[in-house]
Short mmCIF file of C-alpha atoms in Angstrom, two decimals:
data_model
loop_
_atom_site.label_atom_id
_atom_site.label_comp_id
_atom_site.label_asym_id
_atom_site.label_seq_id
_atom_site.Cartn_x
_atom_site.Cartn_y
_atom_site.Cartn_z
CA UNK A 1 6.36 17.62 -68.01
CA UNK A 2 7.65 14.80 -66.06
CA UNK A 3 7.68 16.20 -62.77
CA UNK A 4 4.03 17.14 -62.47
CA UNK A 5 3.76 12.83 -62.18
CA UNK A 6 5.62 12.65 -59.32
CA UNK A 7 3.20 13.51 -55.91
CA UNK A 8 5.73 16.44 -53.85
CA UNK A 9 6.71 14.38 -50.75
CA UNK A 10 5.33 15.42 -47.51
CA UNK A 11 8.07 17.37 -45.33
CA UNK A 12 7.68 15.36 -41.91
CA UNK A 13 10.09 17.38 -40.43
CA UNK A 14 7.30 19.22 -38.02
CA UNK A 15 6.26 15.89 -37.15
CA UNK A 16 8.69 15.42 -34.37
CA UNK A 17 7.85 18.88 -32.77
CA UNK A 18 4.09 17.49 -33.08
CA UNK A 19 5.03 14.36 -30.89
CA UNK A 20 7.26 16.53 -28.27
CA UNK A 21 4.41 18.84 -27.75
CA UNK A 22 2.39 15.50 -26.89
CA UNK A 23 5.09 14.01 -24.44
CA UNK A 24 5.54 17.20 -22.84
CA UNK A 25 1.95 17.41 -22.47
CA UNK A 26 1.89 13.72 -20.77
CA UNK A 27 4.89 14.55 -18.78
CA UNK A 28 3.52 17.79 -17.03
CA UNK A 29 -0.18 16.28 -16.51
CA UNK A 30 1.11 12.47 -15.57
CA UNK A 31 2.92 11.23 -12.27
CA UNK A 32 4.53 8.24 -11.67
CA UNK A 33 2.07 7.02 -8.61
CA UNK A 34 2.59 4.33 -5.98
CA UNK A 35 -0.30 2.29 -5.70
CA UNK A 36 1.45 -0.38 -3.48
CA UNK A 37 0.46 -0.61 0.37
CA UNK A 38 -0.16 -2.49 3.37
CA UNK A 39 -4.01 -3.97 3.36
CA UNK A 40 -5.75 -3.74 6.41
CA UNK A 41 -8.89 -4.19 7.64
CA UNK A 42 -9.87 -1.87 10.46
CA UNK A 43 -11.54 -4.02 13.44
CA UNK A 44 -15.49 -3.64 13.53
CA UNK A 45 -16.67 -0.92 15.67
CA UNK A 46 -18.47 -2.86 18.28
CA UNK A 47 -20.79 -2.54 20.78
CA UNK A 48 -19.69 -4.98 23.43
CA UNK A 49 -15.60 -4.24 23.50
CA UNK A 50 -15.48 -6.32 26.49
CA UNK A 51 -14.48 -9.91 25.46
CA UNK A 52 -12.15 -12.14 27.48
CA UNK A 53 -8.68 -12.82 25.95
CA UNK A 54 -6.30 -14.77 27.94
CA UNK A 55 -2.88 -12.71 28.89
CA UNK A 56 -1.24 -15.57 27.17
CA UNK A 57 -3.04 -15.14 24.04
CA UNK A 58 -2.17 -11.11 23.81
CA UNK A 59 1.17 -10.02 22.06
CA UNK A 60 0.85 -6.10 23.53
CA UNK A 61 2.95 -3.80 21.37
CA UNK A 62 3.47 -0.37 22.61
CA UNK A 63 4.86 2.91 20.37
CA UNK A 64 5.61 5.47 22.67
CA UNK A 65 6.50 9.15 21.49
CA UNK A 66 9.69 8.50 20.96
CA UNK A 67 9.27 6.14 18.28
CA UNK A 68 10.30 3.09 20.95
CA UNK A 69 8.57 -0.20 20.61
CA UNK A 70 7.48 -2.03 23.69
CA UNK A 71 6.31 -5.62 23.61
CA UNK A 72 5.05 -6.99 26.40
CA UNK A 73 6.61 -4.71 29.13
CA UNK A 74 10.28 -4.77 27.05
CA UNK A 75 11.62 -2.31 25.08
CA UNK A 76 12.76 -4.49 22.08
CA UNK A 77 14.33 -2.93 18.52
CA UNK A 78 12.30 -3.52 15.33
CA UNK A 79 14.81 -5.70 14.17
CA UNK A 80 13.44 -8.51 16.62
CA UNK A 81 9.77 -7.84 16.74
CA UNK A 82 9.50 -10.00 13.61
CA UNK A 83 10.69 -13.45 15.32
CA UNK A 84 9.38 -12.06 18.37
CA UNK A 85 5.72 -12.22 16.45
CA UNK A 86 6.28 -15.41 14.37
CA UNK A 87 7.29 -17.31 18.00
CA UNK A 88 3.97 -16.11 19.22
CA UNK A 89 1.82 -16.83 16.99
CA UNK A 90 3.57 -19.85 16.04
CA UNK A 91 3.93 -21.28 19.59
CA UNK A 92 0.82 -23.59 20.10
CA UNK A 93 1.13 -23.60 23.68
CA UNK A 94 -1.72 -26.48 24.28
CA UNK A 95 -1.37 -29.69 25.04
CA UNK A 96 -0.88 -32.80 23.17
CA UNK A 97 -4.46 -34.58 23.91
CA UNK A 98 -6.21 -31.10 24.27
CA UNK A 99 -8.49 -30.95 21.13
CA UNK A 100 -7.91 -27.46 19.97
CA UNK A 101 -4.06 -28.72 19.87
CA UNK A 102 -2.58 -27.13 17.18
CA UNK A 103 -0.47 -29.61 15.07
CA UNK A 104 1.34 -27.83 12.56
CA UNK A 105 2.66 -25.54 14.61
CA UNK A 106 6.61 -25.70 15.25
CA UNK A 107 6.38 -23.01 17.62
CA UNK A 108 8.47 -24.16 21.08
CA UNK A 109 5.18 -24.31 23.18
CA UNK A 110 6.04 -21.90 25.86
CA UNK A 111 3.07 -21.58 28.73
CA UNK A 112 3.54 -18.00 28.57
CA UNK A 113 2.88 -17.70 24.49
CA UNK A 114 -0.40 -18.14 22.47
CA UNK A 115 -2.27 -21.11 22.82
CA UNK A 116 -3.48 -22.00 19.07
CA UNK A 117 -2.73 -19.63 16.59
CA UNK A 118 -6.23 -19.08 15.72
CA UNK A 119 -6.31 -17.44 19.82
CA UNK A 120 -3.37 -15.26 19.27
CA UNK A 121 -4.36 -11.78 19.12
CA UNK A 122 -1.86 -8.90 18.18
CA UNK A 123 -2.86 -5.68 19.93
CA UNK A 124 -0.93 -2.10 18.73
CA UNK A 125 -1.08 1.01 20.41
CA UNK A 126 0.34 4.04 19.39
CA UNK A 127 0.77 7.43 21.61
CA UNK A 128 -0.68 10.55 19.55
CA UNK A 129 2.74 11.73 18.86
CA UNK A 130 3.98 8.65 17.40
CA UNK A 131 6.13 8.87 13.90
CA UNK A 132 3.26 7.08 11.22
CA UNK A 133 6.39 5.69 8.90
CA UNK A 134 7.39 4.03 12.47
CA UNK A 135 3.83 2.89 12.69
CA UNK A 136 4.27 1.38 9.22
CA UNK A 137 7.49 0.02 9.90
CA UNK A 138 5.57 -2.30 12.67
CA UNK A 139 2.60 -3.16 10.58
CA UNK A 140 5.19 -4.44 7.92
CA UNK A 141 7.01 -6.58 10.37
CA UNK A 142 3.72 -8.15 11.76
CA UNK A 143 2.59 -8.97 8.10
CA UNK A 144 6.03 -10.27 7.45
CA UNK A 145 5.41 -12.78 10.31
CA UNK A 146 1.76 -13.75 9.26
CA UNK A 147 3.25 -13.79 5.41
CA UNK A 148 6.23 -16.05 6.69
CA UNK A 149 3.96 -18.64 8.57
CA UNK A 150 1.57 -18.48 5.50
CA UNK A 151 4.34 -19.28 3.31
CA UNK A 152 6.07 -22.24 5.58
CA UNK A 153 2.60 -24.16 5.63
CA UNK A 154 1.59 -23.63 2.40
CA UNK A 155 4.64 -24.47 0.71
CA UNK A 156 4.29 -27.69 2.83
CA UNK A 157 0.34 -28.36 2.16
CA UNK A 158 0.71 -27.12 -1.68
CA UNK A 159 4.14 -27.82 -2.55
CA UNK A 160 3.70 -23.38 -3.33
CA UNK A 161 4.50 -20.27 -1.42
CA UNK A 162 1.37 -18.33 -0.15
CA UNK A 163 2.54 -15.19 -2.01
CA UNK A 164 2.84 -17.03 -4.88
CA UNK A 165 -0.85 -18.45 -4.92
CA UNK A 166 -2.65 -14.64 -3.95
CA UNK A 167 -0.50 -13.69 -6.74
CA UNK A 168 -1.94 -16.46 -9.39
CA UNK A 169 -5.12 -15.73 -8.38
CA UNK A 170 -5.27 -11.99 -9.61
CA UNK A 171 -4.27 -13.48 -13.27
CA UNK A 172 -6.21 -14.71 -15.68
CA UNK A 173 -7.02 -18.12 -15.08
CA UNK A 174 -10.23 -20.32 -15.69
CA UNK A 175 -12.93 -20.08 -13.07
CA UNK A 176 -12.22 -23.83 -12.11
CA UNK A 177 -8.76 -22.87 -11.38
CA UNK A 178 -9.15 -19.95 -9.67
CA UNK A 179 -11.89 -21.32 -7.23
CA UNK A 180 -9.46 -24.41 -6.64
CA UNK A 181 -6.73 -21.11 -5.39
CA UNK A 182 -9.04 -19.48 -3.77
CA UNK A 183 -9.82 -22.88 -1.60
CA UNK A 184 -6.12 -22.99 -0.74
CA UNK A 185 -6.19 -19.62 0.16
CA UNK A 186 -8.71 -19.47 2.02
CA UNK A 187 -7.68 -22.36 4.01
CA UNK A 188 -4.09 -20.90 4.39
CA UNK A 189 -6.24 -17.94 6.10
CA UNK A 190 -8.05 -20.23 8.68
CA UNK A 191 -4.64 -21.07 9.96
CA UNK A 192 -2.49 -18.32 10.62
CA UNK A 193 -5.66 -15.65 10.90
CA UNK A 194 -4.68 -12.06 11.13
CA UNK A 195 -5.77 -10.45 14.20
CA UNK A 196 -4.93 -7.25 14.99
CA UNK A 197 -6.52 -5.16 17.30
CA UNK A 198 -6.15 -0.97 17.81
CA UNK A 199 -7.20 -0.12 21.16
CA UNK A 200 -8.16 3.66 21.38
CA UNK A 201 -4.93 6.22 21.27
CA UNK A 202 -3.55 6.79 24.89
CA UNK A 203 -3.60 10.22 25.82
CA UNK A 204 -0.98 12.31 27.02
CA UNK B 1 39.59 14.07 -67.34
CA UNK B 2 36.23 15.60 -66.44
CA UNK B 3 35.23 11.55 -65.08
CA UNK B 4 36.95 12.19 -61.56
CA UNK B 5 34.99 15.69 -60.99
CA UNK B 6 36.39 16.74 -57.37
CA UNK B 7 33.77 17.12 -55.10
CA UNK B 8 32.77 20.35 -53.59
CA UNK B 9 34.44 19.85 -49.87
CA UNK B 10 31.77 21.37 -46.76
CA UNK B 11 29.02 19.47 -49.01
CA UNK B 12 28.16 17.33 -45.80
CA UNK B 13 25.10 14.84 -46.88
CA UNK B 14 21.76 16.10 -44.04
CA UNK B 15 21.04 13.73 -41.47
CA UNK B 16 17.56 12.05 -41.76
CA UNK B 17 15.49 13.21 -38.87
CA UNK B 18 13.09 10.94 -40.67
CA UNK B 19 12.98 8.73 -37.60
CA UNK B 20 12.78 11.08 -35.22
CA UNK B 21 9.40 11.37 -34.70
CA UNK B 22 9.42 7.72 -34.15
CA UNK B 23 11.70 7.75 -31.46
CA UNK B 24 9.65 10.59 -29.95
CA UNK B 25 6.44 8.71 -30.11
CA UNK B 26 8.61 5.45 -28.46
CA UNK B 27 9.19 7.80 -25.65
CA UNK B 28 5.89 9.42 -25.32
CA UNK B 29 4.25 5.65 -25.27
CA UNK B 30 6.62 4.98 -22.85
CA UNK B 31 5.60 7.56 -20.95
CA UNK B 32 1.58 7.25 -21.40
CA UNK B 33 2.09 3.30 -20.01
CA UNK B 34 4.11 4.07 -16.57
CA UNK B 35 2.30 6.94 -15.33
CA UNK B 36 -0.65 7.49 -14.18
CA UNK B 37 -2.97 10.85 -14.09
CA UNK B 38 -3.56 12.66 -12.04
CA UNK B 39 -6.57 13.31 -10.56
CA UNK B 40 -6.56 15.91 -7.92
CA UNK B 41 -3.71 18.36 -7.54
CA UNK B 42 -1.68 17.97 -3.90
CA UNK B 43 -1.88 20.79 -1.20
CA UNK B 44 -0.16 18.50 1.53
CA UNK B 45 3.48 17.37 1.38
CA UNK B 46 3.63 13.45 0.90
CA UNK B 47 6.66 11.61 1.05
CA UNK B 48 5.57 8.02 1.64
CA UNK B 49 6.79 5.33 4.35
CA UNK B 50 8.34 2.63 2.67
CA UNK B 51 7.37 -1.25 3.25
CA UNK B 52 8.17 -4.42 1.84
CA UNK B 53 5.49 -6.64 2.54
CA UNK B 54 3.30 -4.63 0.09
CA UNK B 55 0.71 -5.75 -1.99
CA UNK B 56 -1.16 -3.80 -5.34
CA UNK B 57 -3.90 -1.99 -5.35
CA UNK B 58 -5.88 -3.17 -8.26
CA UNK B 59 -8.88 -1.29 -9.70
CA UNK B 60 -8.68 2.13 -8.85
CA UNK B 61 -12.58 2.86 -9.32
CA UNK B 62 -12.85 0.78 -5.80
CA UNK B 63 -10.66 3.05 -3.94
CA UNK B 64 -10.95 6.39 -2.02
CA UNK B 65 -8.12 8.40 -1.41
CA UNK B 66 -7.34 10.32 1.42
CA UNK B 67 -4.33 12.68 1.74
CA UNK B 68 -2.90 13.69 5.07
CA UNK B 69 0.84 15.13 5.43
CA UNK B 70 2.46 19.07 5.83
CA UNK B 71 0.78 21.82 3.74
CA UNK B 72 3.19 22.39 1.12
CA UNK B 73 4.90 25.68 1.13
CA UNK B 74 2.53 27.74 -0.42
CA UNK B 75 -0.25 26.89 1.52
CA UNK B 76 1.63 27.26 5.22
CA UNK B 77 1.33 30.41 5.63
CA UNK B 78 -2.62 30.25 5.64
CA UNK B 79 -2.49 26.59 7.41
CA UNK B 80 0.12 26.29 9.49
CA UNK B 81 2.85 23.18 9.24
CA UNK B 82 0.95 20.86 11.49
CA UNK B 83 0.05 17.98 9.35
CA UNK B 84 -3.63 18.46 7.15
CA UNK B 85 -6.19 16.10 6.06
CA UNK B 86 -6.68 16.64 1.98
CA UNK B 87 -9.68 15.34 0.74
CA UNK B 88 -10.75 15.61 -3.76
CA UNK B 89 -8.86 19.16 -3.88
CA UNK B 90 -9.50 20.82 -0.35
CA UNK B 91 -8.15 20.89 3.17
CA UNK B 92 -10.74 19.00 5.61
CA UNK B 93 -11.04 18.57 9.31
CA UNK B 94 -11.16 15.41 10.51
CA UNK B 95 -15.17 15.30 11.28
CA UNK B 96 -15.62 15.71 7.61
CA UNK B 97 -14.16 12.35 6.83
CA UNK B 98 -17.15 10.31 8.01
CA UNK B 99 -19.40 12.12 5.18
CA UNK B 100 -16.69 12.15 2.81
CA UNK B 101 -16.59 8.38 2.88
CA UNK B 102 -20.21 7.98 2.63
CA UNK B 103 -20.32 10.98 -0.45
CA UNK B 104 -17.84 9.34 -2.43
CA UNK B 105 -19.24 5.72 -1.88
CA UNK B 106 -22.56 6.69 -3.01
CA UNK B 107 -21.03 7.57 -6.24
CA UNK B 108 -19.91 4.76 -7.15
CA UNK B 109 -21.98 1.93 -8.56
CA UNK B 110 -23.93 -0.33 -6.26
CA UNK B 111 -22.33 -3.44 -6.91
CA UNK B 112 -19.16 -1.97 -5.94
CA UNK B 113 -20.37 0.03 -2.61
CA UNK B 114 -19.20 -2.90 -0.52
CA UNK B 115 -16.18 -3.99 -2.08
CA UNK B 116 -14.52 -0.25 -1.39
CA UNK B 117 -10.81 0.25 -0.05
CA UNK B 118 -10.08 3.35 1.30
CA UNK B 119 -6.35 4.46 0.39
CA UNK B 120 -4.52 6.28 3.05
CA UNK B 121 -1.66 8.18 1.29
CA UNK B 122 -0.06 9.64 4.33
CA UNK B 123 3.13 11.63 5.13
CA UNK B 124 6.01 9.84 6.73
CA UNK B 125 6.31 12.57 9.59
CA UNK B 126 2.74 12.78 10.11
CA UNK B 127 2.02 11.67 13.68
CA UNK B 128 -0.25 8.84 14.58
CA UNK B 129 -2.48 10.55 16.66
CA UNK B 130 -4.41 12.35 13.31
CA UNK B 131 -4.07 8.70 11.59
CA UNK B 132 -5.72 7.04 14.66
CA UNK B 133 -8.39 9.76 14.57
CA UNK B 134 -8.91 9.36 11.22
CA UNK B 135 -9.28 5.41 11.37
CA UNK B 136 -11.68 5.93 14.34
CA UNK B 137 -13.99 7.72 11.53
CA UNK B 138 -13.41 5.25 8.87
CA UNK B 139 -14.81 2.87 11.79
CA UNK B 140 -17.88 4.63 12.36
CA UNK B 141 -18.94 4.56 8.53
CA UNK B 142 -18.05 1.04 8.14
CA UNK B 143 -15.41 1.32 5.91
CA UNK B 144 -12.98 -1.17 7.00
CA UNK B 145 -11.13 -2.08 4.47
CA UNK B 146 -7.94 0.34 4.47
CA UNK B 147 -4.61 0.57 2.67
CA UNK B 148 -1.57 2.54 3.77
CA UNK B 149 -0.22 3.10 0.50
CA UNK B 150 3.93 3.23 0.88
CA UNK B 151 6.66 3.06 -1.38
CA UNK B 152 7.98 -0.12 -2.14
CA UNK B 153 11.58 -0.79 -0.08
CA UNK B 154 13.06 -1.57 3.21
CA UNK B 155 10.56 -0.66 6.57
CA UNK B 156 13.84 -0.07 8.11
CA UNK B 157 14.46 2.86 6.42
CA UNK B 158 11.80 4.69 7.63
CA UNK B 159 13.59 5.23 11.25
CA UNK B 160 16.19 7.60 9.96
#
C-alpha cells in the first residue's frame, strides 16, 4: 500500500523535443539583421540652388563608371581621400587678424584649401553606373574625416573622444547629464559641420 | 558468499537527459535575444556594403525600410536581373516611393512623423544611378533623414 503515497514522477523526457520544436520555430522565422549604417541627411530640396561658394571652399569628388574617384581634377585612390578630406576641411586658410579666423584649426593654411571649416563644403557626384558599395566606401571615408576632427577637438575641449560622448548620450543617464552631453555635442557639431552636397546625377 | 553478487555486465546505468531541455531552452533564448524578426519576406538579393564608421539604428518604429538590389532567382525570370526597388512585400517603381514614404509615415504616431529615418538596405552591385533617383524622391517628400544600412567592417573591402 505504500506506493500509492508516492506521486508517479512526471517523464520530462518529451520536454526537450517541446523546446527544439520552439528553437526551430525561432530559427526559421528569425534573421540575424544589420541595423548598423551610415546617417545622412539628404540636403533640402530648394528653390534657389544658386548660392555662391568660393572654388576654394569646394572639395569636388567625382565617381565615374568605373568606380574611379576624382578629387578636384585628380584621379586619387580611396586610400588618400581620407587625409585628402581632413587637410581640407581642417586647413583654415584665413588670416590671422581676419575675424572669421579659425583658431583651432591645425590645418597647413594653404590659399587653395577651405577657408574656415564651417565654409568647407564637400560636393559628391556619382555617374548613373557607379558601383553603390563604392559610393559607400566614399561616404565612410568622408565621415571618418569629420569623425577624426570631431574626435581631435573634443578630446582636447573635453578631455573625451566625440564617439565616446554620442555614445553616452544614448544610455541611460539623468536628464542633467545628458543635456550637459548634448551641449558638448552640439558644440563639437558647430565646428567641424558636415556639409555634403549631391548635385543631380550626370548623364551619360 | 552471496555478499559480493557479480553484477550483470551490459547493465550500463541511462544517461539523464534530465538537463536537456535546459540546455535547449539556453539555446533557444540565445537565439530569441540576437535575432530579430522578420517582417517582410525579401524578393531582391541584398548583400550589404560594408563600413566602419557606422553608427546604430535605434528604435525601429522610427524607421522605413526600403529594399533595392537583384531579384532573387525565382523572381528573374518575370523581372529581369537589373536591380529592383522592394517596398513592404512588392516590387515598386521608383515614382511609387514618394507615396510610399508619405503612406507609411502617416501610420505612425504623430509625435514621431518628424523624427522618421528612412533605411536604405541596398545591394552592393546596385548602381548609383537608381540610388540617386531614389534619394531625389526621398527629397521631394521631405524625408531627409536617411541611413545606408551596411555591414559592419572594412569600406575597403567593398572594391573587390
Amino acid at each position: 500500500m505504500s506506493k500509492l503515497k508516492q506521486a508517479p514522477e512526471v517523464n520530462a523526457g518529451s520536454m526537450a523535443d517541446i523546446a527544439f520544436l520552439l528553437l526551430i520555430f525561432f530559427l526559421v522565422t528569425a534573421s540575424i539583421e544589420t541595423d548598423v549604417g551610415l546617417n545622412r541627411i539628404l540636403p533640402r530640396e530648394s528653390t534657389d540652388p544658386f548660392v555662391e561658394i568660393k572654388a576654394r571652399n569646394l572639395l569636388e569628388i567625382g565617381i565615374n563608371a568605373k568606380n574611379q574617384l576624382m578629387v578636384e581634377g585628380d584621379i586619387l585612390p580611396l586610400e588618400e581621400l581620407r587625409t585628402k578630406v581632413v587637410s581640407f576641411i581642417d586647413n583654415g586658410g584665413l588670416q590671422t587678424n581676419d575675424k572669421d579666423f579659425c583658431g583651432y584649426c591645425k590645418g597647413e593654411r594653404l590659399a587653395h584649401l577651405s577657408e574656415h571649416p564651417d565654409q568647407a563644403i564637400i560636393s559628391i557626384t556619382t555617374s548613373r553606373d557607379s558601383d553603390y558599395a563604392y559610393y559607400v566606401s566614399v561616404q565612410n571615408e568622408i565621415i571618418g574625416a569629420y569623425n577624426l576632427l570631431r574626435n581631435r577637438e573634443s578630446s582636447r575641449l573635453y578631455g573625451i573622444a566625440y564617439e565616446t560622448l554620442v555614445q553616452n548620450y544614448g544610455e541611460d543617464i539623468g536628464p542633467t547629464e545628458k543635456m550637459a552631453i548634448k551641449g558638448k555635442i552640439e558644440a563639437i557639431r558647430a565646428m567641424f559641420p558636415q556639409k555634403i552636397i549631391e548635385p543631380e546625377v550626370i548623364h551619360q | 558468499m552471496a555478499k559480493f553478487a557479480k553484477k550483470k555486465d551490459g547493465d550500463l546505468p541511462a544517461v539523464s537527459t534530465a538537463s536537456l531541455p535546459d540546455i535547449v531552452f539556453m539555446l533557444l533564448f540565445f537565439f530569441m535575444t540576437v535575432t530579430t524578426m522578420k517582417d517582410s519576406s525579401l524578393l531582391v538579393q541584398n548583400t550589404l556594403p560594408n563600413a566602419s564608421e557606422v553608427k546604430k539604428l535605434e528604435k525601429k518604429d522610427r524607421v522605413i525600410y526600403i529594399y533595392v538590389g537583384k531579384p532573387t532567382r525565382e523572381y528573374q525570370s518575370v523581372y529581369g536581373t537589373e536591380p529592383k526597388i522592394q517596398l513592404n512585400d512588392k516590387f515598386a517603381d521608383v515614382n511609387e516611393v514618394g507615396t510610399y514614404i508619405l503612406a507609411e509615415r502617416a501610420k505612425k504616431p504623430q509625435e514621431l512623423q518628424n523624427v522618421l529615418t528612412t533605411a536604405l538596405k541596398v545591394d552592393k552591385d546596385a548602381n548609383m544611378g537608381l540610388i540617386s533617383d531614389i534619394k531625389q524622391k526621398l527629397r521631394q517628400v521631405n524625408a531627409l533623414k536617411v541611413n545606408y544600412t551596411t555591414y559592419e567592417g572594412d569600406a575597403f573591402n567593398n572594391l573587390q
